Amino acid sequence: MAGFRLRLRALPFDNQVFNYHLDGDFFNQVEKTEVRSGSVDITLQVTRKTENTYILQMACKGWLVIPCDRCLDDMTLDIDTDYRLTVRHEGELLDDSRDGVLLVPETWNELDMTDLMRDTVLLTIPIVHCHPEGECDPEMMAHLEEHWTDIEPAADGASDEVEKPLDDDKPSDAIDPRWEALRKLKDNN
Ligand SMILES: [Zn+2]
C-alpha cells in the first residue's frame, strides 16, 4: 500500500492535491467486505497549517457494486462523499477518539491513508440497501419465494414425517438453514 502513504513531514506549507483511484479489490484487501466491484476516485487536498498541523479534505466519487438485501443480485451504489479531518502531530500515541481530529505520534513522518479512505467510502453504504421497489431481479425473487415456502417449517402440521436436519455435518450453531439455502442458490446462479 506504499502508494497511499502521505509524507506529512515533507509537505510544503501550502495546499497540495493528491489523486487516488480505488477499485473493488482495494475494499477486500484487509477483510472480505460485501463490495463486489467498484471504482472510486479520491481527491485529497492537504493544507499544511503549521509545523505539526494539516487539514485534509477528501472528496470521494464513484460507484460500488454490492448485493441487494432483498434479491441478492448486484446493485450499484453511487458514491459521492466528502470528509474533512485535522491531523496533528502530538505526543507518542495515535489517537482517533475525537471527531474530525487525528493525533499522530510526533515521530511519524508518514500517514497511511489506506484505512481512512476505505472507511470513509464504506461508511456511506446504508445499513439496508435494496434495488428501488419493483426493480429486483424477478427470476431471483421467484426462486427465493419458492425456497422460503419449501423450507418453512411445516406450520400446518400436514406432514408427519420427521425431517432429518439439513446440516448434519455442521456445528449445531450453524446458520439458519434458510439462509444457507439462499446462499447456495446464489452460488449456483
Ligand atoms: Zn434487489
Short mmCIF file of N, CA and C and ligand atoms in Angstrom, two decimals:
data_model
loop_
_atom_site.label_atom_id
_atom_site.label_comp_id
_atom_site.label_asym_id
_atom_site.label_seq_id
_atom_site.Cartn_x
_atom_site.Cartn_y
_atom_site.Cartn_z
N MET A 1 0.82 -1.21 0.00
CA MET A 1 0.00 0.00 0.00
C MET A 1 0.86 1.26 0.00
N ALA A 2 2.08 1.13 -0.44
CA ALA A 2 3.01 2.26 -0.34
C ALA A 2 2.43 3.50 -1.02
N GLY A 3 1.63 3.29 -2.05
CA GLY A 3 1.08 4.41 -2.81
C GLY A 3 0.14 5.29 -2.03
N PHE A 4 -0.37 4.79 -0.91
CA PHE A 4 -1.35 5.56 -0.15
C PHE A 4 -0.74 6.23 1.07
N ARG A 5 0.57 6.30 1.10
CA ARG A 5 1.21 6.97 2.25
C ARG A 5 1.40 8.44 1.96
N LEU A 6 0.96 9.24 2.92
CA LEU A 6 1.10 10.68 2.79
C LEU A 6 2.34 11.09 3.59
N ARG A 7 3.29 11.69 2.90
CA ARG A 7 4.55 12.04 3.59
C ARG A 7 4.38 13.40 4.27
N LEU A 8 3.79 13.36 5.44
CA LEU A 8 3.41 14.57 6.17
C LEU A 8 4.56 15.55 6.35
N ARG A 9 5.64 15.04 6.91
CA ARG A 9 6.75 15.94 7.27
C ARG A 9 7.39 16.61 6.05
N ALA A 10 7.21 15.97 4.92
CA ALA A 10 7.85 16.51 3.71
C ALA A 10 6.96 17.52 2.98
N LEU A 11 5.72 17.71 3.47
CA LEU A 11 4.79 18.59 2.77
C LEU A 11 5.18 20.07 2.92
N PRO A 12 4.99 20.84 1.86
CA PRO A 12 5.24 22.28 1.96
C PRO A 12 4.11 22.96 2.73
N PHE A 13 4.35 24.20 3.16
CA PHE A 13 3.34 24.91 3.92
C PHE A 13 2.33 25.58 2.99
N ASP A 14 1.62 24.80 2.24
CA ASP A 14 0.53 25.33 1.43
C ASP A 14 -0.38 24.19 1.01
N ASN A 15 -1.14 24.35 -0.04
CA ASN A 15 -2.06 23.31 -0.50
C ASN A 15 -1.37 22.33 -1.42
N GLN A 16 -1.72 21.09 -1.23
CA GLN A 16 -1.25 20.06 -2.16
C GLN A 16 -2.47 19.21 -2.50
N VAL A 17 -2.57 18.78 -3.75
CA VAL A 17 -3.68 17.92 -4.12
C VAL A 17 -3.13 16.57 -4.59
N PHE A 18 -3.72 15.51 -4.06
CA PHE A 18 -3.32 14.15 -4.43
C PHE A 18 -4.55 13.43 -4.97
N ASN A 19 -4.33 12.63 -5.99
CA ASN A 19 -5.44 11.86 -6.56
C ASN A 19 -5.17 10.37 -6.41
N TYR A 20 -6.20 9.67 -6.00
CA TYR A 20 -6.09 8.22 -5.84
C TYR A 20 -7.26 7.56 -6.55
N HIS A 21 -7.02 6.34 -6.97
CA HIS A 21 -8.11 5.56 -7.55
C HIS A 21 -8.23 4.24 -6.78
N LEU A 22 -9.44 3.95 -6.34
CA LEU A 22 -9.68 2.70 -5.60
C LEU A 22 -10.57 1.79 -6.44
N ASP A 23 -10.16 0.53 -6.59
CA ASP A 23 -11.01 -0.42 -7.31
C ASP A 23 -11.66 -1.37 -6.30
N GLY A 24 -12.48 -2.28 -6.81
CA GLY A 24 -13.21 -3.19 -5.92
C GLY A 24 -12.29 -4.00 -5.02
N ASP A 25 -11.15 -4.44 -5.55
CA ASP A 25 -10.22 -5.27 -4.76
C ASP A 25 -9.71 -4.53 -3.53
N PHE A 26 -9.51 -3.24 -3.69
CA PHE A 26 -8.98 -2.43 -2.59
C PHE A 26 -9.80 -2.62 -1.32
N PHE A 27 -11.13 -2.70 -1.48
CA PHE A 27 -12.01 -2.78 -0.32
C PHE A 27 -12.00 -4.16 0.34
N ASN A 28 -11.46 -5.15 -0.35
CA ASN A 28 -11.46 -6.51 0.20
C ASN A 28 -10.07 -6.97 0.62
N GLN A 29 -9.13 -6.06 0.66
CA GLN A 29 -7.76 -6.47 0.94
C GLN A 29 -7.52 -6.82 2.40
N VAL A 30 -8.08 -6.04 3.31
CA VAL A 30 -7.85 -6.30 4.73
C VAL A 30 -8.78 -7.41 5.21
N GLU A 31 -10.04 -7.27 4.88
CA GLU A 31 -11.00 -8.33 5.17
C GLU A 31 -12.07 -8.29 4.08
N LYS A 32 -12.73 -9.44 3.94
CA LYS A 32 -13.74 -9.55 2.89
C LYS A 32 -14.92 -8.66 3.24
N THR A 33 -15.29 -7.79 2.32
CA THR A 33 -16.49 -6.98 2.53
C THR A 33 -17.51 -7.40 1.50
N GLU A 34 -18.67 -6.76 1.50
CA GLU A 34 -19.69 -7.13 0.52
C GLU A 34 -19.46 -6.44 -0.82
N VAL A 35 -18.39 -5.68 -0.93
CA VAL A 35 -18.11 -4.99 -2.19
C VAL A 35 -17.68 -6.00 -3.25
N ARG A 36 -18.42 -6.03 -4.36
CA ARG A 36 -18.11 -6.99 -5.43
C ARG A 36 -17.24 -6.37 -6.50
N SER A 37 -17.42 -5.12 -6.75
CA SER A 37 -16.53 -4.39 -7.64
C SER A 37 -16.76 -2.91 -7.39
N GLY A 38 -15.97 -2.11 -8.04
CA GLY A 38 -16.15 -0.68 -7.79
C GLY A 38 -15.08 0.16 -8.44
N SER A 39 -15.31 1.43 -8.39
CA SER A 39 -14.37 2.39 -8.93
C SER A 39 -14.64 3.72 -8.23
N VAL A 40 -13.69 4.12 -7.39
CA VAL A 40 -13.88 5.35 -6.64
C VAL A 40 -12.64 6.22 -6.80
N ASP A 41 -12.87 7.44 -7.21
CA ASP A 41 -11.77 8.39 -7.33
C ASP A 41 -11.75 9.30 -6.10
N ILE A 42 -10.58 9.47 -5.56
CA ILE A 42 -10.45 10.30 -4.37
C ILE A 42 -9.53 11.47 -4.67
N THR A 43 -10.04 12.64 -4.38
CA THR A 43 -9.20 13.82 -4.47
C THR A 43 -8.92 14.27 -3.05
N LEU A 44 -7.67 14.28 -2.71
CA LEU A 44 -7.28 14.65 -1.36
C LEU A 44 -6.53 15.97 -1.39
N GLN A 45 -7.11 16.95 -0.72
CA GLN A 45 -6.42 18.23 -0.64
C GLN A 45 -5.83 18.37 0.76
N VAL A 46 -4.56 18.59 0.83
CA VAL A 46 -3.89 18.70 2.11
C VAL A 46 -3.36 20.12 2.28
N THR A 47 -3.73 20.75 3.37
CA THR A 47 -3.22 22.09 3.66
C THR A 47 -2.38 21.99 4.93
N ARG A 48 -1.12 22.28 4.78
CA ARG A 48 -0.28 22.26 5.98
C ARG A 48 -0.37 23.62 6.63
N LYS A 49 -0.95 23.64 7.84
CA LYS A 49 -1.20 24.90 8.53
C LYS A 49 0.02 25.35 9.32
N THR A 50 0.60 24.40 10.04
CA THR A 50 1.77 24.72 10.87
C THR A 50 2.76 23.57 10.73
N GLU A 51 3.81 23.66 11.48
CA GLU A 51 4.80 22.59 11.52
C GLU A 51 4.13 21.24 11.79
N ASN A 52 3.09 21.25 12.64
CA ASN A 52 2.51 20.00 13.13
C ASN A 52 1.05 19.77 12.75
N THR A 53 0.46 20.70 12.03
CA THR A 53 -0.98 20.58 11.77
C THR A 53 -1.30 20.59 10.28
N TYR A 54 -2.15 19.67 9.90
CA TYR A 54 -2.53 19.51 8.49
C TYR A 54 -4.05 19.39 8.40
N ILE A 55 -4.64 20.05 7.42
CA ILE A 55 -6.08 19.89 7.18
C ILE A 55 -6.23 19.01 5.94
N LEU A 56 -6.94 17.92 6.11
CA LEU A 56 -7.16 17.00 4.99
C LEU A 56 -8.61 17.12 4.54
N GLN A 57 -8.81 17.33 3.25
CA GLN A 57 -10.16 17.33 2.71
C GLN A 57 -10.24 16.29 1.60
N MET A 58 -11.08 15.32 1.85
CA MET A 58 -11.16 14.19 0.94
C MET A 58 -12.50 14.22 0.21
N ALA A 59 -12.47 14.17 -1.11
CA ALA A 59 -13.71 14.07 -1.88
C ALA A 59 -13.69 12.73 -2.61
N CYS A 60 -14.71 11.92 -2.36
CA CYS A 60 -14.76 10.57 -2.94
C CYS A 60 -15.94 10.49 -3.91
N LYS A 61 -15.66 10.09 -5.12
CA LYS A 61 -16.73 9.99 -6.13
C LYS A 61 -16.54 8.72 -6.94
N GLY A 62 -17.66 8.03 -7.18
CA GLY A 62 -17.58 6.82 -8.00
C GLY A 62 -18.75 5.91 -7.70
N TRP A 63 -18.50 4.62 -7.76
CA TRP A 63 -19.58 3.65 -7.51
C TRP A 63 -19.03 2.36 -6.96
N LEU A 64 -19.90 1.64 -6.25
CA LEU A 64 -19.58 0.30 -5.76
C LEU A 64 -20.69 -0.64 -6.19
N VAL A 65 -20.34 -1.88 -6.45
CA VAL A 65 -21.36 -2.90 -6.67
C VAL A 65 -21.42 -3.77 -5.42
N ILE A 66 -22.60 -3.83 -4.82
CA ILE A 66 -22.83 -4.61 -3.61
C ILE A 66 -24.10 -5.43 -3.80
N PRO A 67 -24.30 -6.49 -3.00
CA PRO A 67 -25.52 -7.29 -3.17
C PRO A 67 -26.74 -6.59 -2.59
N CYS A 68 -27.82 -6.69 -3.31
CA CYS A 68 -29.10 -6.15 -2.83
C CYS A 68 -29.57 -7.02 -1.66
N ASP A 69 -30.05 -6.39 -0.60
CA ASP A 69 -30.50 -7.14 0.58
C ASP A 69 -31.74 -7.98 0.30
N ARG A 70 -32.50 -7.60 -0.72
CA ARG A 70 -33.77 -8.29 -0.99
C ARG A 70 -33.60 -9.45 -1.96
N CYS A 71 -32.93 -9.21 -3.10
CA CYS A 71 -32.86 -10.27 -4.13
C CYS A 71 -31.44 -10.83 -4.26
N LEU A 72 -30.49 -10.29 -3.53
CA LEU A 72 -29.09 -10.75 -3.53
C LEU A 72 -28.34 -10.49 -4.83
N ASP A 73 -29.02 -9.94 -5.79
CA ASP A 73 -28.37 -9.64 -7.05
C ASP A 73 -27.54 -8.35 -6.90
N ASP A 74 -26.64 -8.13 -7.86
CA ASP A 74 -25.81 -6.94 -7.82
C ASP A 74 -26.65 -5.66 -7.87
N MET A 75 -26.24 -4.70 -7.10
CA MET A 75 -26.81 -3.36 -7.26
C MET A 75 -25.68 -2.35 -7.20
N THR A 76 -25.84 -1.27 -7.92
CA THR A 76 -24.80 -0.26 -7.96
C THR A 76 -25.15 0.88 -7.01
N LEU A 77 -24.19 1.22 -6.19
CA LEU A 77 -24.39 2.32 -5.25
C LEU A 77 -23.47 3.47 -5.66
N ASP A 78 -24.05 4.62 -5.90
CA ASP A 78 -23.22 5.78 -6.23
C ASP A 78 -22.53 6.29 -4.98
N ILE A 79 -21.28 6.63 -5.14
CA ILE A 79 -20.51 7.17 -4.02
C ILE A 79 -20.21 8.64 -4.31
N ASP A 80 -20.59 9.47 -3.39
CA ASP A 80 -20.29 10.89 -3.52
C ASP A 80 -20.25 11.45 -2.10
N THR A 81 -19.07 11.48 -1.52
CA THR A 81 -19.00 11.88 -0.13
C THR A 81 -17.72 12.68 0.13
N ASP A 82 -17.78 13.54 1.11
CA ASP A 82 -16.62 14.34 1.49
C ASP A 82 -16.26 14.06 2.95
N TYR A 83 -15.01 14.24 3.25
CA TYR A 83 -14.59 14.04 4.63
C TYR A 83 -13.48 15.03 4.94
N ARG A 84 -13.60 15.69 6.06
CA ARG A 84 -12.60 16.68 6.46
C ARG A 84 -11.99 16.24 7.78
N LEU A 85 -10.70 16.29 7.84
CA LEU A 85 -10.00 15.79 9.03
C LEU A 85 -8.79 16.67 9.33
N THR A 86 -8.64 17.00 10.60
CA THR A 86 -7.43 17.71 11.02
C THR A 86 -6.45 16.68 11.57
N VAL A 87 -5.25 16.68 11.05
CA VAL A 87 -4.22 15.76 11.52
C VAL A 87 -3.16 16.58 12.25
N ARG A 88 -2.81 16.13 13.45
CA ARG A 88 -1.82 16.87 14.21
C ARG A 88 -0.80 15.93 14.85
N HIS A 89 0.46 16.29 14.72
CA HIS A 89 1.50 15.56 15.44
C HIS A 89 1.40 15.97 16.91
N GLU A 90 1.20 14.98 17.77
CA GLU A 90 1.13 15.31 19.20
C GLU A 90 1.39 14.05 20.02
N GLY A 91 2.30 14.12 20.94
CA GLY A 91 2.57 13.01 21.84
C GLY A 91 3.16 11.80 21.15
N GLU A 92 2.89 10.66 21.75
CA GLU A 92 3.54 9.44 21.27
C GLU A 92 2.57 8.39 20.77
N LEU A 93 1.28 8.65 20.95
CA LEU A 93 0.30 7.63 20.58
C LEU A 93 -0.65 8.12 19.50
N LEU A 94 -1.13 7.19 18.71
CA LEU A 94 -2.15 7.51 17.73
C LEU A 94 -3.47 7.66 18.48
N ASP A 95 -4.20 8.71 18.24
CA ASP A 95 -5.46 8.94 18.95
C ASP A 95 -6.52 9.40 17.95
N ASP A 96 -7.50 8.54 17.71
CA ASP A 96 -8.57 8.91 16.77
C ASP A 96 -9.90 9.01 17.51
N SER A 97 -9.83 9.27 18.82
CA SER A 97 -11.05 9.27 19.62
C SER A 97 -11.88 10.53 19.45
N ARG A 98 -11.30 11.57 18.85
CA ARG A 98 -12.06 12.81 18.67
C ARG A 98 -12.59 12.90 17.25
N ASP A 99 -13.81 13.39 17.15
CA ASP A 99 -14.41 13.55 15.82
C ASP A 99 -13.64 14.56 14.99
N GLY A 100 -13.24 14.14 13.82
CA GLY A 100 -12.61 15.09 12.90
C GLY A 100 -11.18 15.47 13.23
N VAL A 101 -10.63 14.86 14.27
CA VAL A 101 -9.23 15.16 14.61
C VAL A 101 -8.48 13.84 14.78
N LEU A 102 -7.33 13.78 14.15
CA LEU A 102 -6.50 12.59 14.31
C LEU A 102 -5.14 13.04 14.84
N LEU A 103 -4.81 12.54 16.03
CA LEU A 103 -3.49 12.87 16.59
C LEU A 103 -2.54 11.73 16.23
N VAL A 104 -1.42 12.10 15.62
CA VAL A 104 -0.44 11.07 15.26
C VAL A 104 0.85 11.34 16.03
N PRO A 105 1.58 10.28 16.37
CA PRO A 105 2.83 10.46 17.12
C PRO A 105 3.77 11.43 16.42
N GLU A 106 4.49 12.19 17.22
CA GLU A 106 5.42 13.17 16.66
C GLU A 106 6.50 12.51 15.80
N THR A 107 6.77 11.25 16.11
CA THR A 107 7.84 10.55 15.38
C THR A 107 7.41 10.08 14.00
N TRP A 108 6.12 10.13 13.71
CA TRP A 108 5.66 9.65 12.40
C TRP A 108 5.97 10.67 11.31
N ASN A 109 6.62 10.22 10.28
CA ASN A 109 6.86 11.10 9.13
C ASN A 109 5.77 10.95 8.08
N GLU A 110 5.09 9.81 8.14
CA GLU A 110 4.09 9.49 7.11
C GLU A 110 2.77 9.10 7.76
N LEU A 111 1.72 9.22 6.96
CA LEU A 111 0.42 8.74 7.40
C LEU A 111 -0.12 7.82 6.31
N ASP A 112 -0.43 6.59 6.70
CA ASP A 112 -1.00 5.65 5.74
C ASP A 112 -2.49 5.97 5.60
N MET A 113 -2.89 6.36 4.40
CA MET A 113 -4.26 6.79 4.15
C MET A 113 -5.21 5.64 3.86
N THR A 114 -4.69 4.41 3.79
CA THR A 114 -5.50 3.27 3.36
C THR A 114 -6.79 3.12 4.17
N ASP A 115 -6.66 3.05 5.50
CA ASP A 115 -7.85 2.83 6.33
C ASP A 115 -8.82 3.99 6.25
N LEU A 116 -8.27 5.20 6.27
CA LEU A 116 -9.14 6.39 6.21
C LEU A 116 -9.96 6.40 4.94
N MET A 117 -9.31 6.07 3.82
CA MET A 117 -10.03 6.09 2.55
C MET A 117 -11.06 4.97 2.51
N ARG A 118 -10.65 3.78 2.95
CA ARG A 118 -11.58 2.65 2.89
C ARG A 118 -12.81 2.92 3.77
N ASP A 119 -12.55 3.34 5.02
CA ASP A 119 -13.66 3.54 5.95
C ASP A 119 -14.58 4.67 5.49
N THR A 120 -13.99 5.74 4.96
CA THR A 120 -14.82 6.87 4.52
C THR A 120 -15.80 6.41 3.44
N VAL A 121 -15.34 5.58 2.53
CA VAL A 121 -16.23 5.11 1.46
C VAL A 121 -17.22 4.07 1.99
N LEU A 122 -16.72 3.10 2.76
CA LEU A 122 -17.60 2.02 3.23
C LEU A 122 -18.70 2.54 4.15
N LEU A 123 -18.41 3.60 4.90
CA LEU A 123 -19.41 4.15 5.82
C LEU A 123 -20.60 4.77 5.10
N THR A 124 -20.46 5.00 3.81
CA THR A 124 -21.59 5.58 3.08
C THR A 124 -22.59 4.51 2.64
N ILE A 125 -22.23 3.23 2.80
CA ILE A 125 -23.18 2.16 2.42
C ILE A 125 -24.30 2.12 3.46
N PRO A 126 -25.54 2.32 3.04
CA PRO A 126 -26.64 2.28 4.02
C PRO A 126 -26.76 0.89 4.65
N ILE A 127 -27.19 0.82 5.90
CA ILE A 127 -27.31 -0.47 6.59
C ILE A 127 -28.22 -1.39 5.79
N VAL A 128 -29.34 -0.87 5.34
CA VAL A 128 -30.23 -1.66 4.47
C VAL A 128 -30.12 -1.06 3.07
N HIS A 129 -29.75 -1.90 2.11
CA HIS A 129 -29.64 -1.38 0.75
C HIS A 129 -30.29 -2.35 -0.23
N CYS A 130 -31.25 -1.83 -0.95
CA CYS A 130 -32.01 -2.63 -1.91
C CYS A 130 -32.16 -1.88 -3.22
N HIS A 131 -32.46 -2.64 -4.27
CA HIS A 131 -32.86 -2.00 -5.51
C HIS A 131 -34.11 -1.16 -5.21
N PRO A 132 -34.37 -0.16 -6.03
CA PRO A 132 -35.65 0.56 -5.87
C PRO A 132 -36.80 -0.44 -5.99
N GLU A 133 -37.90 -0.16 -5.28
CA GLU A 133 -39.07 -1.03 -5.29
C GLU A 133 -39.44 -1.46 -6.72
N GLY A 134 -39.61 -2.75 -6.93
CA GLY A 134 -40.01 -3.24 -8.24
C GLY A 134 -38.86 -3.49 -9.20
N GLU A 135 -37.63 -3.18 -8.80
CA GLU A 135 -36.51 -3.37 -9.71
C GLU A 135 -35.60 -4.52 -9.33
N CYS A 136 -36.04 -5.34 -8.38
CA CYS A 136 -35.26 -6.52 -8.02
C CYS A 136 -35.36 -7.54 -9.15
N ASP A 137 -34.36 -8.41 -9.21
CA ASP A 137 -34.32 -9.45 -10.22
C ASP A 137 -35.55 -10.35 -10.07
N PRO A 138 -36.48 -10.31 -11.04
CA PRO A 138 -37.75 -11.04 -10.86
C PRO A 138 -37.53 -12.55 -10.77
N GLU A 139 -36.58 -13.08 -11.53
CA GLU A 139 -36.32 -14.52 -11.50
C GLU A 139 -35.84 -14.94 -10.12
N MET A 140 -34.93 -14.13 -9.60
CA MET A 140 -34.36 -14.40 -8.29
C MET A 140 -35.45 -14.32 -7.22
N MET A 141 -36.31 -13.34 -7.33
CA MET A 141 -37.36 -13.17 -6.34
C MET A 141 -38.31 -14.37 -6.36
N ALA A 142 -38.61 -14.88 -7.57
CA ALA A 142 -39.48 -16.05 -7.70
C ALA A 142 -38.83 -17.26 -7.04
N HIS A 143 -37.53 -17.45 -7.34
CA HIS A 143 -36.77 -18.54 -6.73
C HIS A 143 -36.81 -18.46 -5.22
N LEU A 144 -36.53 -17.27 -4.73
CA LEU A 144 -36.45 -17.08 -3.28
C LEU A 144 -37.78 -17.39 -2.63
N GLU A 145 -38.85 -16.92 -3.25
CA GLU A 145 -40.16 -17.15 -2.68
C GLU A 145 -40.45 -18.64 -2.60
N GLU A 146 -40.13 -19.36 -3.70
CA GLU A 146 -40.32 -20.81 -3.74
C GLU A 146 -39.57 -21.46 -2.58
N HIS A 147 -38.31 -21.05 -2.45
CA HIS A 147 -37.46 -21.66 -1.44
C HIS A 147 -37.95 -21.40 -0.04
N TRP A 148 -38.37 -20.16 0.19
CA TRP A 148 -38.84 -19.83 1.53
C TRP A 148 -40.05 -20.69 1.86
N THR A 149 -40.89 -20.92 0.87
CA THR A 149 -42.07 -21.74 1.11
C THR A 149 -41.65 -23.19 1.37
N ASP A 150 -40.71 -23.68 0.56
CA ASP A 150 -40.23 -25.06 0.70
C ASP A 150 -39.65 -25.34 2.08
N ILE A 151 -38.86 -24.41 2.53
CA ILE A 151 -38.07 -24.67 3.73
C ILE A 151 -38.80 -24.29 5.01
N GLU A 152 -39.82 -23.47 4.84
CA GLU A 152 -40.58 -23.04 6.02
C GLU A 152 -41.01 -24.28 6.80
N PRO A 153 -40.78 -24.30 8.11
CA PRO A 153 -41.20 -25.46 8.90
C PRO A 153 -42.70 -25.71 8.70
N ALA A 154 -43.07 -26.98 8.69
CA ALA A 154 -44.46 -27.33 8.41
C ALA A 154 -45.37 -26.82 9.52
N ALA A 155 -45.81 -25.60 9.37
CA ALA A 155 -46.61 -24.97 10.41
C ALA A 155 -48.03 -25.51 10.39
N ASP A 156 -48.44 -26.05 9.24
CA ASP A 156 -49.83 -26.54 9.12
C ASP A 156 -49.99 -27.95 9.67
N GLY A 157 -48.87 -28.55 10.06
CA GLY A 157 -48.93 -29.89 10.64
C GLY A 157 -49.33 -30.96 9.65
N ALA A 158 -49.30 -30.65 8.37
CA ALA A 158 -49.73 -31.60 7.35
C ALA A 158 -48.76 -32.77 7.23
N SER A 159 -47.50 -32.50 7.49
CA SER A 159 -46.51 -33.54 7.29
C SER A 159 -46.20 -34.26 8.61
N ASP A 160 -46.29 -35.58 8.57
CA ASP A 160 -45.97 -36.35 9.77
C ASP A 160 -44.52 -36.76 9.81
N GLU A 161 -43.89 -36.67 8.68
CA GLU A 161 -42.50 -37.10 8.60
C GLU A 161 -41.60 -36.21 9.43
N VAL A 162 -40.70 -36.85 10.13
CA VAL A 162 -39.70 -36.07 10.86
C VAL A 162 -38.53 -35.85 9.91
N GLU A 163 -38.26 -34.60 9.64
CA GLU A 163 -37.18 -34.33 8.68
C GLU A 163 -35.82 -34.42 9.32
N LYS A 164 -34.93 -34.98 8.56
CA LYS A 164 -33.54 -35.03 9.02
C LYS A 164 -32.97 -33.62 8.96
N PRO A 165 -32.23 -33.25 9.95
CA PRO A 165 -31.63 -31.91 9.88
C PRO A 165 -30.80 -31.76 8.61
N LEU A 166 -30.86 -30.60 8.02
CA LEU A 166 -30.16 -30.37 6.75
C LEU A 166 -28.65 -30.31 6.93
N ASP A 167 -28.26 -29.92 8.13
CA ASP A 167 -26.83 -29.64 8.28
C ASP A 167 -26.16 -30.57 9.28
N ASP A 168 -26.28 -31.87 9.00
CA ASP A 168 -25.65 -32.88 9.84
C ASP A 168 -24.18 -32.63 10.11
N ASP A 169 -23.51 -32.20 9.03
CA ASP A 169 -22.06 -32.11 9.08
C ASP A 169 -21.57 -30.78 9.65
N LYS A 170 -22.51 -29.99 10.09
CA LYS A 170 -22.09 -28.67 10.57
C LYS A 170 -22.32 -28.57 12.07
N PRO A 171 -21.60 -27.65 12.71
CA PRO A 171 -21.85 -27.47 14.14
C PRO A 171 -23.29 -27.07 14.39
N SER A 172 -23.76 -27.34 15.61
CA SER A 172 -25.18 -27.15 15.89
C SER A 172 -25.58 -25.68 15.80
N ASP A 173 -24.61 -24.79 15.92
CA ASP A 173 -24.96 -23.38 15.87
C ASP A 173 -24.81 -22.81 14.45
N ALA A 174 -24.87 -23.72 13.47
CA ALA A 174 -24.75 -23.27 12.08
C ALA A 174 -25.83 -22.26 11.76
N ILE A 175 -25.60 -21.54 10.66
CA ILE A 175 -26.56 -20.50 10.30
C ILE A 175 -27.93 -21.10 10.01
N ASP A 176 -28.91 -20.29 10.16
CA ASP A 176 -30.27 -20.65 9.81
C ASP A 176 -30.27 -21.32 8.43
N PRO A 177 -30.80 -22.55 8.33
CA PRO A 177 -30.75 -23.29 7.05
C PRO A 177 -31.39 -22.54 5.90
N ARG A 178 -32.31 -21.65 6.22
CA ARG A 178 -32.93 -20.89 5.13
C ARG A 178 -31.90 -19.97 4.47
N TRP A 179 -31.05 -19.39 5.32
CA TRP A 179 -30.02 -18.51 4.75
C TRP A 179 -29.01 -19.33 3.96
N GLU A 180 -28.74 -20.51 4.50
CA GLU A 180 -27.82 -21.41 3.82
C GLU A 180 -28.35 -21.71 2.41
N ALA A 181 -29.65 -21.95 2.34
CA ALA A 181 -30.29 -22.27 1.06
C ALA A 181 -30.19 -21.09 0.10
N LEU A 182 -30.39 -19.93 0.64
CA LEU A 182 -30.31 -18.73 -0.20
C LEU A 182 -28.91 -18.57 -0.76
N ARG A 183 -27.96 -18.86 0.12
CA ARG A 183 -26.58 -18.69 -0.31
C ARG A 183 -26.25 -19.68 -1.43
N LYS A 184 -26.67 -20.93 -1.25
CA LYS A 184 -26.43 -21.95 -2.28
C LYS A 184 -27.05 -21.53 -3.60
N LEU A 185 -28.26 -21.06 -3.47
CA LEU A 185 -29.00 -20.63 -4.65
C LEU A 185 -28.21 -19.57 -5.39
N LYS A 186 -27.67 -18.63 -4.63
CA LYS A 186 -26.93 -17.52 -5.22
C LYS A 186 -25.65 -18.06 -5.89
N ASP A 187 -24.98 -18.98 -5.18
CA ASP A 187 -23.72 -19.52 -5.71
C ASP A 187 -23.93 -20.25 -7.01
N ASN A 188 -25.08 -20.94 -7.11
CA ASN A 188 -25.33 -21.74 -8.32
C ASN A 188 -25.78 -20.90 -9.48
N ASN A 189 -26.11 -19.67 -9.20
CA ASN A 189 -26.67 -18.83 -10.24
C ASN A 189 -25.64 -18.36 -11.25
ZN ZN B 1 -32.82 -6.43 -5.49
#
